[in-house]
XYZ file of C-alpha atoms in Angstrom:
308
model
C -109.815 50.660 -62.662
C -106.689 50.717 -64.850
C -103.487 49.343 -63.287
C -100.181 51.160 -63.844
C -96.678 49.973 -63.027
C -94.311 52.848 -62.162
C -90.562 52.124 -62.329
C -88.180 54.842 -61.084
C -85.135 54.730 -58.807
C -85.803 58.307 -57.574
C -87.879 57.730 -54.436
C -89.333 61.259 -54.324
C -90.329 61.320 -57.995
C -91.762 57.827 -57.697
C -93.982 58.947 -54.823
C -95.091 62.093 -56.702
C -96.034 60.085 -59.795
C -97.863 57.524 -57.687
C -99.804 60.183 -55.761
C -100.898 62.045 -58.900
C -102.000 58.921 -60.731
C -103.873 57.578 -57.704
C -105.704 60.891 -57.378
C -106.768 60.459 -61.003
C -108.311 57.083 -60.155
C -105.581 54.655 -61.258
C -104.314 51.667 -59.255
C -100.538 51.989 -58.889
C -97.721 49.540 -58.244
C -94.448 51.445 -57.780
C -90.977 49.813 -57.789
C -87.429 51.262 -57.646
C -85.614 49.235 -60.324
C -85.849 47.054 -63.392
C -85.453 43.729 -61.603
C -88.387 44.497 -59.311
C -90.409 45.645 -62.336
C -89.895 42.345 -64.157
C -90.792 40.397 -61.016
C -93.966 42.478 -60.672
C -94.888 41.709 -64.282
C -94.795 37.984 -63.500
C -97.770 38.420 -61.160
C -99.751 41.311 -62.714
C -101.112 42.496 -66.063
C -100.762 46.300 -65.969
C -102.595 48.510 -68.448
C -99.491 50.710 -68.783
C -95.871 51.029 -67.571
C -94.243 54.355 -66.654
C -90.524 53.650 -66.940
C -87.512 55.805 -66.043
C -84.550 55.543 -68.417
C -81.630 56.382 -66.124
C -81.495 53.647 -63.483
C -78.510 51.723 -62.060
C -77.748 48.076 -62.947
C -80.525 47.789 -65.553
C -81.494 50.945 -67.417
C -84.931 51.672 -68.850
C -83.969 50.642 -72.374
C -83.055 47.147 -71.230
C -86.201 46.892 -69.080
C -88.308 47.889 -72.092
C -86.620 45.264 -74.264
C -87.301 42.581 -71.663
C -90.939 43.671 -71.311
C -91.346 43.215 -75.054
C -90.113 39.626 -74.631
C -92.236 38.952 -71.536
C -94.540 35.935 -71.751
C -97.734 37.770 -70.739
C -97.081 41.518 -71.008
C -95.564 41.828 -74.470
C -97.990 44.477 -75.698
C -98.372 46.654 -72.601
C -97.842 50.350 -73.515
C -94.651 51.917 -72.110
C -94.122 55.611 -71.380
C -90.433 56.390 -70.820
C -89.190 59.174 -68.535
C -85.844 60.823 -69.232
C -83.868 63.922 -68.346
C -82.612 64.017 -71.941
C -84.620 65.419 -74.810
C -82.342 64.685 -77.757
C -83.743 62.937 -80.812
C -81.195 60.126 -80.481
C -82.381 59.304 -76.969
C -85.999 59.209 -78.062
C -85.163 56.973 -81.016
C -83.287 54.621 -78.687
C -86.366 54.448 -76.477
C -88.710 53.696 -79.368
C -86.325 51.042 -80.703
C -86.302 49.424 -77.261
C -90.106 49.231 -77.323
C -91.389 52.486 -75.819
C -94.726 53.865 -77.044
C -94.321 57.398 -75.703
C -91.734 59.690 -74.139
C -91.836 62.404 -71.453
C -88.833 64.636 -70.801
C -88.105 65.707 -67.217
C -89.123 68.003 -65.676
C -92.784 67.483 -66.502
C -96.046 68.569 -64.937
C -98.726 66.217 -63.560
C -101.214 67.300 -66.244
C -98.870 66.247 -69.052
C -98.287 62.878 -67.398
C -102.013 62.298 -66.893
C -102.806 63.302 -70.470
C -100.243 60.898 -71.909
C -101.278 58.052 -69.608
C -104.949 58.446 -70.540
C -104.186 58.802 -74.244
C -102.068 55.642 -74.346
C -104.597 53.565 -72.412
C -107.424 54.837 -74.649
C -105.421 53.987 -77.770
C -104.816 50.424 -76.596
C -108.495 49.992 -75.713
C -109.469 51.248 -79.160
C -106.938 48.981 -80.886
C -108.247 45.997 -78.933
C -111.760 46.831 -80.053
C -110.899 47.034 -83.753
C -112.141 44.227 -85.970
C -109.075 42.375 -87.317
C -110.914 41.787 -90.620
C -112.288 45.257 -91.396
C -110.171 47.431 -89.056
C -113.393 49.122 -87.966
C -114.210 49.899 -84.302
C -115.823 46.978 -82.476
C -118.394 46.588 -79.729
C -116.656 48.585 -77.007
C -116.197 51.615 -79.239
C -119.700 51.241 -80.710
C -121.361 51.233 -77.304
C -119.251 54.189 -76.154
C -120.210 56.188 -79.263
C -123.932 55.487 -78.913
C -123.883 56.338 -75.204
C -122.066 59.575 -75.999
C -124.751 60.540 -78.528
C -127.479 59.790 -75.984
C -125.772 61.936 -73.341
C -125.351 64.834 -75.778
C -129.142 64.866 -76.238
C -128.855 65.957 -79.869
C -130.710 64.247 -82.753
C -129.011 61.139 -84.139
C -129.865 58.015 -86.089
C -128.528 54.456 -85.986
C -128.354 52.157 -89.012
C -127.999 48.495 -88.018
C -126.964 46.384 -91.042
C -126.912 42.621 -91.477
C -126.190 40.344 -94.449
C -128.901 37.900 -95.542
C -127.943 34.324 -96.544
C -124.335 34.887 -95.476
C -123.937 31.523 -93.721
C -125.042 29.596 -96.798
C -122.610 31.586 -98.960
C -119.839 30.880 -96.459
C -120.641 27.154 -96.493
C -120.643 26.907 -100.292
C -117.843 29.295 -101.250
C -115.595 28.979 -98.185
C -114.585 31.349 -95.424
C -112.070 33.334 -97.514
C -114.858 34.377 -99.890
C -117.040 34.986 -96.845
C -114.390 37.396 -95.601
C -114.519 39.121 -99.003
C -118.250 39.688 -98.508
C -117.671 41.193 -95.059
C -114.962 43.479 -96.429
C -117.295 44.512 -99.253
C -119.919 45.685 -96.755
C -117.257 47.612 -94.833
C -115.845 49.217 -97.984
C -119.243 50.194 -99.412
C -120.373 51.572 -96.047
C -117.277 53.706 -95.520
C -117.463 55.035 -99.085
C -121.141 56.017 -98.858
C -120.777 57.571 -95.395
C -117.813 59.565 -96.687
C -119.901 60.830 -99.636
C -123.248 61.373 -97.943
C -122.565 61.608 -94.233
C -120.861 64.163 -92.010
C -117.398 64.297 -90.482
C -118.881 63.269 -87.123
C -120.505 60.085 -88.477
C -119.381 56.758 -87.010
C -119.028 53.330 -88.645
C -118.486 50.202 -86.546
C -118.263 46.431 -87.061
C -120.350 44.670 -84.417
C -118.975 41.292 -85.463
C -119.602 38.648 -88.096
C -121.797 40.186 -90.780
C -123.322 42.904 -88.550
C -122.389 46.596 -88.920
C -123.588 49.840 -87.391
C -123.598 53.487 -88.487
C -124.339 56.520 -86.339
C -125.321 59.579 -88.368
C -127.767 62.488 -88.438
C -131.476 61.705 -88.921
C -131.691 63.778 -92.109
C -128.835 61.810 -93.714
C -129.828 58.297 -92.638
C -132.258 57.280 -95.394
C -130.065 58.548 -98.223
C -127.096 56.663 -96.748
C -129.194 53.479 -96.454
C -130.424 53.714 -100.063
C -126.942 54.262 -101.493
C -125.377 51.467 -99.425
C -128.031 49.067 -100.711
C -127.502 50.145 -104.341
C -123.708 49.875 -104.141
C -123.825 46.588 -102.251
C -126.259 44.965 -104.688
C -123.903 45.835 -107.550
C -120.742 44.732 -105.754
C -121.956 41.452 -104.283
C -122.571 39.937 -107.713
C -118.825 39.910 -108.355
C -118.375 37.330 -105.572
C -120.656 34.718 -107.176
C -119.990 32.252 -109.982
C -121.799 33.063 -113.269
C -123.925 29.912 -113.011
C -125.209 30.861 -109.556
C -125.986 34.384 -110.758
C -127.936 33.062 -113.746
C -130.085 30.776 -111.612
C -130.365 33.378 -108.842
C -129.517 31.057 -105.961
C -126.989 28.636 -104.472
C -127.693 25.162 -103.145
C -126.353 23.526 -99.992
C -127.315 20.596 -97.768
C -128.430 21.155 -94.191
C -127.467 18.942 -91.222
C -130.199 16.462 -92.070
C -128.993 16.117 -95.650
C -131.853 18.055 -97.208
C -130.957 20.237 -100.190
C -131.836 23.918 -99.691
C -131.725 26.913 -101.986
C -130.559 30.334 -100.871
C -130.951 33.560 -102.812
C -128.044 35.849 -103.685
C -126.904 37.701 -100.558
C -128.770 40.885 -99.718
C -128.543 43.534 -97.032
C -131.140 44.242 -94.331
C -130.898 47.641 -92.635
C -132.786 48.756 -89.526
C -133.041 52.535 -89.078
C -133.655 53.848 -85.569
C -133.840 57.619 -85.114
C -134.341 60.030 -82.238
C -136.537 62.113 -84.581
C -139.671 60.172 -83.743
C -139.068 59.241 -80.137
C -136.536 59.679 -77.385
C -133.642 57.210 -77.392
C -132.613 56.902 -73.767
C -130.348 53.874 -73.489
C -128.143 51.540 -75.512
C -130.263 48.438 -74.838
C -133.432 50.161 -76.094
C -131.733 51.003 -79.399
C -130.425 47.445 -79.775
C -133.835 45.878 -79.123
C -135.615 48.221 -81.531
C -133.003 47.666 -84.243
C -133.189 43.874 -83.836
C -136.985 43.975 -84.198
C -136.783 46.117 -87.356
C -134.059 43.907 -88.808
C -136.231 40.801 -88.402
C -139.015 42.547 -90.288
C -136.595 43.676 -93.027
C -135.408 40.097 -93.513
C -139.014 38.908 -93.912
C -139.473 41.257 -96.891
C -136.672 39.714 -98.966
C -133.916 41.367 -100.962
C -131.878 44.374 -99.879
C -134.105 46.774 -97.976
C -134.087 49.266 -95.142
C -136.871 49.611 -92.583
C -137.312 52.788 -90.560
C -138.861 52.891 -87.124
C -141.794 55.327 -87.487
C -143.357 54.789 -84.087
C -143.703 57.955 -82.065
C -143.136 58.570 -78.370
């Protein structure tokens, strides 16, 4: 349950806001002034602050500025409430640290819509991979569950780099990051060319990625990603390593091991052949297919052809 801090010196409006947000399922802490708001922030981590601008002693602009300097709530989204609708007032609010603005009088539906939108945005931002800027695990799971609930055909491509750790050990983590970004770039480009506007690309973490697309597009997308990746990955290796076709690195016991040029293993799970009923089932099937793909060697995709 999301927690919201409501700050407004108008007792009646404060109660109305609290009642409407509680009815929508939020947990509310309501206070009448800025000083109480800052004290509340010392003991709670709200998911959002609804903040009135016109308050005595400490106005909303000053409260917003202090929230942005707070030791543990610096990034909490702030929706400011004001009786003024002029551009200058809105700019002052944004400069103070507000994320959104509602002009009084406002209806409960507008307030709820803005509260939900701001909380959803923060959750999405928190889920984004800092390296690729792609949606992370929370957004991936939500997307897959949504496709299951819609009960329309869909396919999942689960992608994983082969020999990434050895490359990272030999070339260093900055070049490892380049390899991760290459997968993200190639994937987005191919999905843009061959997918649909409703397709989804996510970064599970590390060198694992996931695509949600239509069953009839999945194999073409997999083939083109492999072709583009195999061309692009060669640019990250030294000429000598490319000529010999492998890199060498010592394991923990000191033994010298050889690892082939990085490749891409793709597991393709589709609702064409059998019903996909839950997120865990898809993950287990994809992991099994990926293990088989890695045993083949080189960049390859493996499609689950088992029927219901």
